[in-house]
Amino acid sequence: MRHASPQPAAAVPPVRTPRVGRDSPLFVGSLEKGLRVFSAFDDTHRALRLTEIAAVTGLDKSAAQRFTHTLHELGYLRKDPKTKHYRLAPKVLELGFTYLRTDNLVERATPYLLEAHKRTEETVNLTELDGTDIIYVARVPSRHQITFDVVLGTSLPAYCTAPGRAMLAFMPDEQSRSIAERSNRIAYTDKTITDLNALAAAHARARRDGYALVSEEFSPGEISIAAPVLDFARQPIAAVNMAVPMSRWTLQMIERKLVPVLMETAQAIARSEGGTTDLPPLRRTRLPQVKRASR
Amino acid sequence: MRHASPQPAAAVPPVRTPRVGRDSPLFVGSLEKGLRVFSAFDDTHRALRLTEIAAVTGLDKSAAQRFTHTLHELGYLRKDPKTKHYRLAPKVLELGFTYLRTDNLVERATPYLLEAHKRTEETVNLTELDGTDIIYVARVPSRHQITFDVVLGTSLPAYCTAPGRAMLAFMPDEQSRSIAERSNRIAYTDKTITDLNALAAAHARARRDGYALVSEEFSPGEISIAAPVLDFARQPIAAVNMAVPMSRWTLQMIERKLVPVLMETAQAIARSEGGTTDLPPLRRTRLPQVKRASR
DNA sequence: ATATCTCGTATTGTCATTCAATACGATGAT
DNA sequence: ATCATCGTATTGAATGACAATACGAGATAT
């Protein structure tokens, strides 16, 4: 803090506080902090001690203590009584997987993804947009793939991945530009497009072609193609994606064999949406005070 | 929760409040309530309005408003601006899947589960215990299975499922009895064992055999077998499980073809645990104030 | 067309709950 | 042996969560 501003004591900040979003009195900070504890864990940080959690999440020791205690009590964290290490408990799986069960899109898309996999023998993904990122929400892994599939739930930047580009290409210009601007545009490879105008051009081409092709912009040696799934208002709600190694595929082969399947799949999923825009009007009558069995 | 129960005015509860667990001053109620919002959603409640969330979670309207606002702001909930319906956002997948990436057991077990699947052509599951429930943490689906796999993350009662029984059978008696007692022992079928002594007998038999066989106690027409994965201290930390329809399998066939694979798999996973009890002592030196890249 | 009901949203005063500083004992490194 | 760091528990204080309330919109019934 500089010198106290020479204004008389009772100076109230003249700026009008917005009182919206996180500043709204409706925002519960404790919930946000508690959830931040979850994000402290990843594949390189599997077991954390209290102080580490505090450091990683930016909470002080007391706060970390309270939130880990709470999450442990609720069964979301395990604690090794000897080493005092915290780990995620399997119960957190419930959180994530209810999403897969509640997302109509995943449910409707799955048969088409399987069909596309059968026709191409390659991995087929479905992704959705989450801010400036894409998130894998469904996946049919290629047969040869041995390792188990933990790609679901992974998020990658939208601007330099095929699914992201396919979705950005089909949304209003100002919206895609806004996402591109807000993205942390890193050059993952020397082919990564980071310039805003160049991105807009890439979007235009994808829009013209009906699909996006991204070659080695995120991982070297890999070509990724994606087509958007459009809703009734022609807005992208997801993208079908296939990524193949350049060692096995050429551009020509991709355009001839993969792209047709890709686009048919995306369109079939979009059509399957049929008339239901969002959800059928389940209840038209008075709300009978919903009760639910505990488990 | 807030309102004190309508006790007579100045009456201070004479019982010594334990000040532990949920009554501890370390327990953050707001976090618990916020997480309760997630559990309001399931496959039959995919889109909920504010009032429904309030009713299902037991929160009052104001609380539901605050927590949905917060979760929406954080990106965990989507809100249809027209219908005002809330849905889970794909971001919750991140929560669930970090578990799969951080669980050493899942990582180590996967190759053996794949191997077991190859040898039997049947679905192979890995489950862990969570209180009185089992939770599916890994799964290699059978080839014929068409539907996409949303079983991961599902929890079922331990007392009447093969994985649960396999794990209960190999833990100290008082511990398995405690779990059985705390379980809500429903007779899902007319073969379901709900009596505590009968359960103890079933555990004894499973302990003797080395695996548990549960026939039609949870779903009719299905036989489920499971073997425990024991840690260095011979305590069960998980169970390998296979469930097959009686239409294709007899008891004899199961014992001859499936059980050997099952037990070998479970033991191989246990052995793979090797020397590392919990986690290698990653750092022996001073903690260098962990910093982490934001994404 | 009007009245009634329910819902979602926004506001506010109050106080319980969260907060963060602190203290203590244990453990391990120097 | 000494010091540092960690996990745990406690407590006073005030911040931030709370819940009651009010209002407008939309739907339904009269």
XYZ file of C-alpha atoms (C1' of nucleotides) in Angstrom:
650
model
C 0.000 0.000 0.000
C 1.315 3.464 -0.916
C 0.801 6.475 1.346
C -2.697 6.621 2.581
C -4.485 8.732 0.038
C -4.761 12.204 1.486
C -8.496 12.077 1.343
C -10.457 12.547 4.541
C -10.951 9.487 6.633
C -14.380 8.249 5.687
C -13.591 7.934 1.979
C -15.721 5.137 0.611
C -14.524 3.667 -2.686
C -16.461 5.576 -5.284
C -16.503 2.730 -7.785
C -19.828 0.981 -7.940
C -19.236 -2.625 -6.859
C -20.959 -4.854 -9.385
C -22.458 -7.287 -6.907
C -22.724 -9.924 -9.561
C -20.954 -13.189 -10.226
C -18.441 -13.962 -7.529
C -19.085 -10.691 -5.811
C -22.726 -11.451 -5.429
C -23.827 -12.068 -1.883
C -25.168 -15.305 -3.270
C -21.692 -16.644 -3.879
C -20.619 -19.076 -1.191
C -16.887 -18.842 -0.914
C -16.562 -21.867 1.344
C -17.895 -24.108 -1.373
C -15.430 -22.752 -3.878
C -12.520 -23.250 -1.530
C -13.613 -26.745 -0.676
C -13.797 -27.732 -4.317
C -10.374 -26.261 -4.859
C -9.009 -29.025 -2.664
C -10.055 -31.599 -5.243
C -8.112 -29.864 -7.946
C -4.952 -30.151 -5.884
C -4.768 -33.797 -6.900
C -3.628 -35.022 -10.269
C -1.555 -37.858 -11.643
C 1.650 -36.308 -10.448
C 0.175 -35.359 -7.069
C -1.613 -38.478 -5.930
C -1.068 -38.261 -2.210
C -0.725 -34.925 -0.483
C -0.093 -33.858 3.018
C -1.962 -31.075 4.666
C 0.709 -28.458 4.093
C 1.064 -29.422 0.469
C -2.651 -29.047 -0.076
C -2.487 -25.656 1.548
C 0.392 -24.610 -0.689
C -1.130 -25.905 -3.898
C -4.602 -24.542 -3.325
C -3.438 -21.237 -1.937
C -5.356 -21.735 1.277
C -3.715 -21.135 4.604
C -3.073 -24.023 6.924
C -6.213 -23.497 8.961
C -8.460 -23.425 5.937
C -6.814 -26.479 4.435
C -7.302 -28.230 7.730
C -10.990 -27.430 7.864
C -11.750 -28.395 4.280
C -9.765 -31.606 4.287
C -11.426 -32.530 7.554
C -14.820 -31.935 6.021
C -14.111 -33.836 2.825
C -12.631 -36.677 4.804
C -15.687 -36.775 7.022
C -17.918 -36.900 3.942
C -15.935 -39.760 2.458
C -14.383 -37.938 -0.464
C -10.878 -38.110 0.907
C -8.916 -40.960 2.375
C -6.297 -40.387 4.958
C -3.427 -42.654 5.713
C -3.344 -42.741 9.502
C 0.373 -43.355 9.467
C 1.780 -41.053 6.861
C -1.036 -38.489 7.159
C -1.284 -38.407 3.415
C -4.600 -37.540 1.859
C -5.827 -39.235 -1.293
C -9.005 -39.059 -3.280
C -11.545 -41.674 -2.267
C -13.557 -43.674 -4.798
C -16.624 -41.758 -3.784
C -15.565 -38.867 -5.980
C -16.256 -41.142 -8.924
C -19.931 -40.808 -8.145
C -19.681 -37.111 -8.747
C -18.151 -37.463 -12.154
C -20.173 -40.313 -13.474
C -23.565 -38.959 -12.676
C -22.767 -36.487 -15.395
C -22.407 -39.228 -17.974
C -25.709 -40.662 -16.905
C -27.521 -37.363 -16.965
C -26.254 -36.034 -20.255
C -28.761 -36.748 -22.990
C -26.193 -36.019 -25.626
C -23.786 -38.710 -24.497
C -26.595 -41.189 -24.336
C -27.862 -40.411 -27.809
C -24.442 -40.187 -29.381
C -23.007 -43.441 -28.110
C -24.516 -45.797 -30.699
C -23.328 -43.579 -33.517
C -19.851 -43.380 -32.082
C -19.730 -47.155 -31.889
C -20.881 -47.354 -35.479
C -18.184 -44.934 -36.569
C -15.606 -46.946 -34.701
C -16.689 -50.124 -36.440
C -16.410 -48.509 -39.843
C -12.964 -47.034 -39.292
C -11.326 -49.119 -36.563
C -10.043 -45.881 -35.083
C -10.663 -44.103 -31.798
C -13.743 -41.886 -31.850
C -14.359 -39.144 -29.284
C -17.167 -36.850 -28.349
C -16.231 -33.561 -26.725
C -18.103 -30.640 -25.272
C -17.056 -27.080 -24.715
C -16.321 -25.760 -21.253
C -15.245 -22.150 -21.337
C -12.068 -22.010 -23.373
C -11.525 -25.742 -23.109
C -12.885 -28.893 -24.600
C -13.700 -31.849 -22.408
C -13.870 -35.455 -23.550
C -17.271 -36.786 -22.579
C -17.440 -40.036 -24.554
C -14.889 -42.258 -26.221
C -14.688 -45.510 -28.089
C -11.053 -46.537 -27.966
C -9.295 -48.122 -30.873
C -8.942 -51.860 -30.698
C -5.164 -51.949 -30.625
C -5.035 -49.626 -27.716
C -3.915 -51.567 -24.687
C -3.866 -49.034 -21.926
C -7.018 -48.406 -20.009
C -8.942 -45.333 -20.848
C -8.568 -42.361 -18.598
C -9.014 -39.754 -21.270
C -12.633 -39.098 -20.355
C -12.949 -35.956 -18.319
C -9.693 -34.584 -19.651
C -9.789 -31.006 -20.802
C -7.599 -29.466 -23.470
C -7.467 -25.953 -24.906
C -10.053 -25.409 -27.607
C -8.089 -23.054 -29.849
C -5.503 -25.611 -30.996
C -7.450 -28.854 -31.016
C -9.679 -30.132 -33.766
C -12.856 -30.433 -31.675
C -12.388 -26.954 -30.345
C -11.764 -25.507 -33.746
C -14.777 -27.276 -35.189
C -17.012 -25.779 -32.519
C -15.521 -22.301 -32.628
C -15.845 -22.274 -36.409
C -19.585 -22.705 -36.243
C -20.448 -20.156 -33.599
C -20.928 -16.407 -34.047
C -17.679 -14.632 -34.826
C -17.601 -12.447 -31.766
C -18.140 -15.468 -29.559
C -15.331 -17.538 -31.044
C -13.088 -14.500 -31.038
C -13.843 -13.941 -27.380
C -12.895 -17.510 -26.552
C -9.724 -17.260 -28.587
C -8.800 -14.025 -26.847
C -9.373 -15.425 -23.410
C -7.391 -18.575 -24.201
C -3.850 -18.880 -23.022
C -2.477 -19.361 -26.494
C 0.692 -21.356 -26.098
C 2.605 -22.681 -29.103
C 2.685 -26.350 -28.153
C 4.440 -27.130 -31.423
C 5.914 -24.946 -34.121
C 2.761 -25.478 -36.156
C 0.393 -24.198 -33.463
C -1.681 -21.246 -34.600
C -1.739 -18.575 -31.923
C -2.435 -15.438 -33.937
C -6.036 -14.272 -33.644
C -6.430 -13.451 -37.306
C -4.856 -16.702 -38.394
C -7.259 -18.500 -36.105
C -10.194 -16.678 -37.637
C -8.987 -17.797 -41.053
C -8.739 -21.379 -39.878
C -12.263 -21.127 -38.530
C -13.493 -19.811 -41.846
C -11.957 -22.727 -43.665
C -13.410 -25.243 -41.247
C -16.791 -23.613 -41.624
C -16.525 -23.863 -45.378
C -15.417 -27.505 -45.294
C -17.864 -28.557 -42.615
C -15.103 -30.007 -40.470
C -11.822 -29.008 -38.893
C -8.484 -30.615 -39.594
C -5.690 -29.840 -37.177
C -2.270 -31.185 -37.988
C 0.382 -31.334 -35.293
C -0.738 -28.181 -33.535
C -1.012 -29.861 -30.193
C 0.951 -33.098 -30.325
C 3.584 -33.870 -32.927
C 2.924 -36.672 -35.379
C -0.804 -36.526 -34.889
C -3.570 -35.382 -37.169
C -6.929 -34.708 -35.615
C -10.219 -34.105 -37.372
C -13.532 -33.033 -35.902
C -17.019 -32.108 -37.008
C -19.497 -30.107 -34.960
C -22.792 -31.397 -33.684
C -25.286 -28.601 -34.283
C -28.492 -28.098 -32.414
C -31.816 -26.987 -33.854
C -30.570 -23.391 -33.902
C -27.411 -24.426 -35.812
C -25.297 -23.780 -32.754
C -22.496 -26.210 -31.903
C -23.140 -28.209 -28.770
C -20.402 -30.808 -29.179
C -17.936 -32.239 -31.646
C -17.131 -35.676 -32.979
C -13.420 -36.236 -33.180
C -10.897 -38.739 -34.495
C -7.162 -38.477 -33.986
C -4.740 -40.635 -35.940
C -0.960 -40.915 -36.137
C 0.739 -39.656 -39.274
C 2.718 -42.859 -39.334
C -0.352 -44.753 -40.440
C -2.392 -42.106 -42.237
C -1.885 -39.561 -44.988
C -4.006 -36.513 -45.622
C -5.522 -38.110 -48.686
C -6.483 -41.266 -46.853
C -7.997 -39.219 -44.056
C -10.092 -37.166 -46.419
C -11.233 -40.201 -48.336
C -11.870 -42.698 -45.564
C -12.310 -40.855 -42.310
C -13.920 -37.522 -43.078
C -17.110 -38.952 -44.626
C -17.690 -41.174 -41.606
C -16.921 -38.290 -39.296
C -19.433 -35.965 -40.870
C -22.135 -38.574 -41.193
C -21.720 -39.389 -37.538
C -21.923 -35.786 -36.412
C -24.989 -35.181 -38.506
C -26.667 -38.364 -37.366
C -26.183 -37.343 -33.748
C -27.564 -33.901 -34.489
C -30.608 -35.382 -36.229
C -31.211 -37.789 -33.365
C -31.897 -34.777 -31.269
C -35.192 -34.630 -33.104
C -37.804 -32.349 -31.775
C -36.801 -32.248 -28.156
C -34.908 -29.017 -27.752
C -33.831 -29.450 -24.216
C -36.015 -31.728 -22.252
C -39.597 -32.821 -22.557
C -42.007 -30.988 -20.271
C -41.958 -33.743 -17.726
C -44.505 -32.234 -15.447
C -47.271 -29.969 -16.462
C -49.137 -30.117 -13.197
C -48.432 -28.731 -9.791
C -45.201 -29.790 -8.166
C -45.979 -32.585 -5.725
C -43.113 -31.724 -3.366
C -40.562 -34.109 -4.766
C -39.444 -36.759 -2.344
C -36.770 -39.250 -3.178
C -35.475 -42.440 -1.756
C -32.235 -41.859 0.050
C -30.027 -44.038 -2.103
C -29.596 -27.099 10.512
C -29.275 -23.593 11.702
C -32.298 -23.315 13.940
C -31.669 -24.919 17.234
C -34.185 -27.641 17.759
C -37.031 -26.125 19.772
C -35.586 -27.005 23.107
C -36.830 -25.249 26.189
C -35.281 -21.866 26.549
C -32.143 -21.902 28.668
C -31.712 -25.647 28.763
C -28.122 -26.368 27.928
C -27.665 -29.918 26.691
C -26.150 -31.756 29.636
C -24.553 -34.351 27.394
C -20.942 -33.654 26.644
C -20.884 -32.640 23.010
C -18.220 -34.789 21.403
C -16.821 -32.015 19.237
C -15.612 -34.591 16.779
C -16.629 -35.581 13.281
C -19.395 -33.392 11.998
C -19.718 -31.600 15.285
C -16.147 -30.533 15.193
C -15.622 -26.847 14.672
C -13.463 -27.952 11.777
C -16.461 -29.208 9.848
C -17.549 -26.743 7.192
C -21.253 -27.161 6.694
C -21.404 -25.025 3.600
C -19.218 -27.448 1.737
C -21.387 -30.369 2.703
C -24.524 -28.598 1.590
C -22.977 -27.552 -1.667
C -21.940 -31.092 -2.474
C -25.422 -32.261 -1.637
C -26.620 -30.354 -4.670
C -24.657 -32.695 -6.922
C -26.374 -35.716 -5.483
C -29.731 -34.281 -6.428
C -29.028 -35.296 -9.991
C -29.272 -38.831 -11.283
C -30.485 -40.560 -14.413
C -34.104 -39.960 -13.533
C -33.497 -36.371 -12.443
C -31.392 -34.927 -15.206
C -32.640 -31.381 -15.215
C -33.908 -29.742 -12.065
C -35.358 -26.406 -11.267
C -34.395 -24.440 -8.237
C -37.357 -25.510 -6.159
C -36.842 -29.145 -7.018
C -33.230 -28.976 -5.958
C -34.347 -27.424 -2.710
C -36.889 -30.163 -2.140
C -34.582 -33.047 -3.019
C -31.591 -31.813 -1.058
C -33.589 -30.670 1.919
C -32.223 -27.154 1.663
C -34.516 -24.180 1.848
C -35.039 -22.016 -1.170
C -32.465 -19.441 -0.167
C -29.764 -21.992 0.425
C -30.516 -23.770 -2.830
C -30.321 -20.440 -4.566
C -26.936 -19.642 -3.099
C -25.381 -23.000 -3.790
C -26.693 -23.348 -7.313
C -25.505 -19.826 -8.007
C -22.061 -20.713 -6.740
C -21.793 -23.985 -8.635
C -23.062 -22.301 -11.757
C -20.496 -19.567 -11.375
C -17.762 -22.171 -10.979
C -18.856 -23.998 -14.112
C -20.154 -27.163 -12.504
C -23.774 -26.465 -13.364
C -25.392 -25.381 -16.581
C -28.516 -23.330 -16.577
C -31.000 -23.146 -19.366
C -31.750 -19.432 -19.587
C -35.222 -20.133 -20.893
C -36.542 -22.967 -18.775
C -34.340 -22.156 -15.750
C -33.437 -25.789 -15.503
C -30.114 -26.711 -13.993
C -28.008 -29.576 -15.328
C -24.617 -30.930 -14.510
C -21.859 -29.453 -16.647
C -19.076 -31.556 -18.156
C -16.668 -29.992 -15.730
C -17.816 -32.363 -13.011
C -16.184 -35.124 -15.034
C -12.843 -33.682 -14.061
C -13.670 -34.335 -10.457
C -14.435 -37.972 -10.990
C -11.703 -38.875 -13.357
C -8.858 -37.438 -11.415
C -9.591 -40.260 -9.034
C -8.946 -42.867 -11.699
C -5.700 -41.182 -12.548
C -4.564 -40.913 -8.967
C -5.415 -44.402 -7.790
C -2.362 -46.609 -7.951
C -4.490 -49.687 -7.608
C -6.517 -49.019 -10.738
C -3.367 -48.328 -12.663
C -1.663 -51.499 -11.554
C -4.715 -53.688 -11.912
C -5.737 -52.702 -15.418
C -3.363 -54.951 -17.369
C -4.379 -57.949 -15.317
C -8.048 -57.189 -15.793
C -7.502 -57.012 -19.536
C -5.689 -60.324 -19.411
C -8.545 -61.908 -17.478
C -10.996 -60.553 -19.995
C -9.047 -62.053 -22.861
C -8.977 -65.436 -21.216
C -12.684 -65.550 -20.415
C -14.393 -63.186 -22.842
C -16.484 -61.968 -19.944
C -16.832 -58.632 -18.170
C -14.255 -58.108 -15.446
C -14.650 -55.487 -12.739
C -12.530 -54.042 -10.008
C -14.335 -52.622 -6.998
C -13.339 -50.854 -3.822
C -15.125 -50.514 -0.539
C -16.717 -47.251 0.513
C -18.394 -47.529 3.880
C -21.124 -50.128 3.481
C -21.010 -49.965 -0.301
C -18.826 -51.170 -3.090
C -17.885 -48.860 -5.914
C -16.847 -49.948 -9.384
C -13.496 -48.347 -10.099
C -12.376 -50.246 -13.198
C -14.123 -52.367 -15.779
C -13.369 -54.234 -18.954
C -16.712 -54.793 -20.622
C -17.591 -57.992 -22.398
C -17.302 -57.936 -26.148
C -20.978 -58.554 -26.881
C -22.035 -55.678 -24.755
C -23.329 -52.919 -26.986
C -24.331 -50.211 -24.579
C -21.725 -47.772 -23.464
C -20.275 -48.236 -20.080
C -21.590 -46.080 -17.305
C -21.149 -48.607 -14.556
C -17.964 -47.025 -13.298
C -18.619 -44.970 -10.228
C -21.767 -46.896 -9.429
C -22.134 -48.012 -5.848
C -24.029 -51.065 -4.651
C -24.564 -52.517 -1.187
C -21.661 -54.678 -0.081
C -23.578 -57.256 1.953
C -25.391 -58.846 -1.003
C -22.904 -58.492 -3.834
C -20.002 -60.781 -4.582
C -17.263 -58.138 -4.378
C -18.615 -56.907 -1.085
C -18.843 -60.372 0.330
C -15.349 -61.218 -0.805
C -13.969 -58.190 0.970
C -16.033 -58.584 4.133
C -15.024 -62.232 4.350
C -11.356 -61.361 4.594
C -11.484 -58.615 7.170
C -11.664 -58.969 10.955
C -14.978 -60.350 12.128
C -16.027 -57.356 14.160
C -15.337 -55.086 11.216
C -17.395 -57.073 8.717
C -20.125 -57.488 11.283
C -20.175 -53.759 11.862
C -20.577 -53.120 8.158
C -23.316 -55.712 7.888
C -25.131 -54.179 10.831
C -24.946 -50.686 9.452
C -26.130 -51.835 6.022
C -29.702 -51.324 5.019
C -30.308 -55.007 4.420
C -33.059 -55.192 1.850
C -34.120 -58.498 0.303
C -33.690 -57.579 -3.331
C -34.635 -61.117 -4.327
C -35.969 -64.042 -2.347
C -32.447 -65.449 -2.232
C -30.906 -62.375 -0.632
C -29.238 -63.107 2.683
C -30.177 -60.468 5.237
C -29.698 -62.322 8.502
C -26.514 -61.372 10.297
C -25.592 -64.918 11.298
C -26.303 -66.262 7.862
C -24.092 -63.549 6.464
C -21.310 -64.517 8.849
C -21.619 -68.101 7.634
C -21.426 -66.978 4.033
C -18.324 -65.002 4.883
C -16.752 -68.016 6.513
C -17.359 -70.097 3.424
C -15.944 -67.448 1.144
C -12.902 -67.170 3.369
C -12.419 -70.908 3.191
C -12.845 -71.034 -0.587
C -10.774 -67.960 -1.266
C -13.536 -66.339 -3.255
C -17.207 -65.399 -2.929
C -19.997 -66.726 -5.094
C -23.282 -64.879 -4.929
C -26.179 -66.306 -6.848
C -29.215 -64.163 -7.571
C -29.052 -62.229 -4.333
C -29.065 -58.896 -6.040
C -30.335 -59.379 -9.576
C -32.267 -62.427 -10.729
C -30.664 -64.693 -13.283
C -27.177 -63.520 -12.465
C -24.277 -65.256 -10.762
C -21.471 -63.101 -9.528
C -18.076 -64.202 -8.277
C -15.359 -62.155 -6.665
C -11.945 -62.574 -5.080
C -10.313 -60.101 -2.728
C -7.119 -58.227 -3.439
C -5.136 -58.360 -0.226
C -2.457 -55.925 0.798
C 0.801 -56.734 2.534
C -1.045 -57.038 5.828
C -3.563 -59.485 4.311
C -6.281 -56.875 4.480
C -8.694 -56.565 1.541
C -8.278 -53.361 -0.386
C -10.351 -54.259 -3.432
C -12.036 -57.140 -5.216
C -11.921 -58.584 -8.702
C -15.370 -59.486 -9.915
C -17.096 -61.243 -12.798
C -20.841 -61.445 -13.250
C -22.414 -63.817 -15.753
C -25.978 -64.718 -16.731
C -27.281 -68.132 -15.682
C -28.587 -68.545 -19.203
C -25.050 -69.047 -20.455
C -23.255 -70.425 -17.434
C -23.705 -73.235 -14.928
C -22.109 -73.479 -11.513
C -19.771 -76.196 -12.705
C -18.604 -74.196 -15.686
C -18.040 -71.174 -13.499
C -15.954 -73.123 -11.015
C -13.943 -74.778 -13.720
C -13.370 -71.926 -16.164
C -13.907 -68.655 -14.374
C -12.813 -69.109 -10.776
C -9.184 -70.016 -11.542
C -8.775 -66.949 -13.713
C -10.480 -64.828 -11.103
C -8.200 -65.914 -8.307
C -5.049 -65.700 -10.344
C -5.975 -62.199 -11.353
C -6.647 -61.066 -7.820
C -3.397 -62.544 -6.589
C -1.409 -61.104 -9.446
C -2.747 -57.662 -8.659
C -1.909 -58.124 -5.007
C 1.609 -59.229 -5.841
C 2.097 -56.325 -8.194
C 1.796 -54.130 -5.174
C 5.275 -55.302 -4.371
C 7.171 -53.463 -1.717
C 5.508 -50.110 -1.955
C 3.025 -50.061 0.850
C 1.397 -46.791 0.147
C 3.578 -44.453 -1.765
C 7.282 -44.079 -2.196
C 8.823 -41.370 -0.043
C 8.855 -38.886 -2.870
C 10.635 -36.206 -0.976
C 13.045 -36.736 1.775
C 14.255 -33.193 1.905
C 12.718 -29.973 3.039
C 9.471 -28.981 1.403
C 10.323 -26.422 -1.255
C 6.985 -24.617 -0.988
C 5.241 -26.428 -3.782
C 4.248 -24.275 -6.678
C 2.283 -25.621 -9.584
C 1.453 -24.462 -13.072
C -2.115 -23.266 -13.167
C -3.400 -25.709 -15.763
C -59.993 -10.870 -18.342
C -58.919 -11.290 -13.593
C -57.321 -13.512 -9.715
C -54.302 -16.767 -7.706
C -50.524 -19.444 -7.332
C -45.731 -20.735 -7.874
C -41.440 -19.749 -9.293
C -36.965 -17.240 -9.786
C -34.477 -13.254 -8.456
C -32.717 -9.678 -5.527
C -32.038 -7.385 -0.973
C -31.002 -6.846 3.883
C -30.319 -7.067 8.818
C -28.698 -10.411 12.011
C -25.872 -13.639 14.094
C -24.092 -18.146 13.811
C -20.348 -19.963 11.424
C -16.434 -19.620 9.460
C -12.072 -17.795 9.977
C -7.080 -17.382 11.170
C -3.947 -16.755 14.783
C -1.938 -19.416 18.210
C -0.351 -23.096 21.076
C 1.149 -27.769 21.791
C 3.108 -32.326 20.988
C 5.182 -35.404 17.769
C 8.338 -36.460 14.341
C 12.336 -36.219 11.841
C 16.477 -33.794 10.130
C 20.735 -31.537 11.258
C 20.743 -32.461 21.515
C 18.562 -28.682 18.887
C 15.879 -26.954 15.534
C 12.472 -27.064 12.076
C 8.234 -28.568 10.346
C 4.229 -30.863 10.604
C -0.522 -32.190 12.258
C -3.917 -31.257 15.687
C -6.807 -28.669 18.705
C -8.666 -24.374 20.705
C -10.593 -19.783 20.835
C -11.973 -14.916 20.290
C -13.600 -12.080 16.773
C -15.956 -10.479 12.644
C -16.824 -11.758 8.358
C -19.562 -13.973 5.480
C -23.288 -17.070 5.302
C -27.936 -17.187 6.501
C -33.012 -17.004 5.959
C -36.825 -14.098 5.857
C -38.917 -11.130 2.777
C -40.368 -8.583 -1.224
C -41.161 -8.192 -6.064
C -42.153 -9.371 -10.944
C -42.956 -12.793 -14.343
C -45.363 -16.580 -16.002
C -48.757 -20.037 -15.790
C -53.257 -21.811 -14.444
C -57.710 -21.755 -12.966
C -61.901 -19.255 -12.314
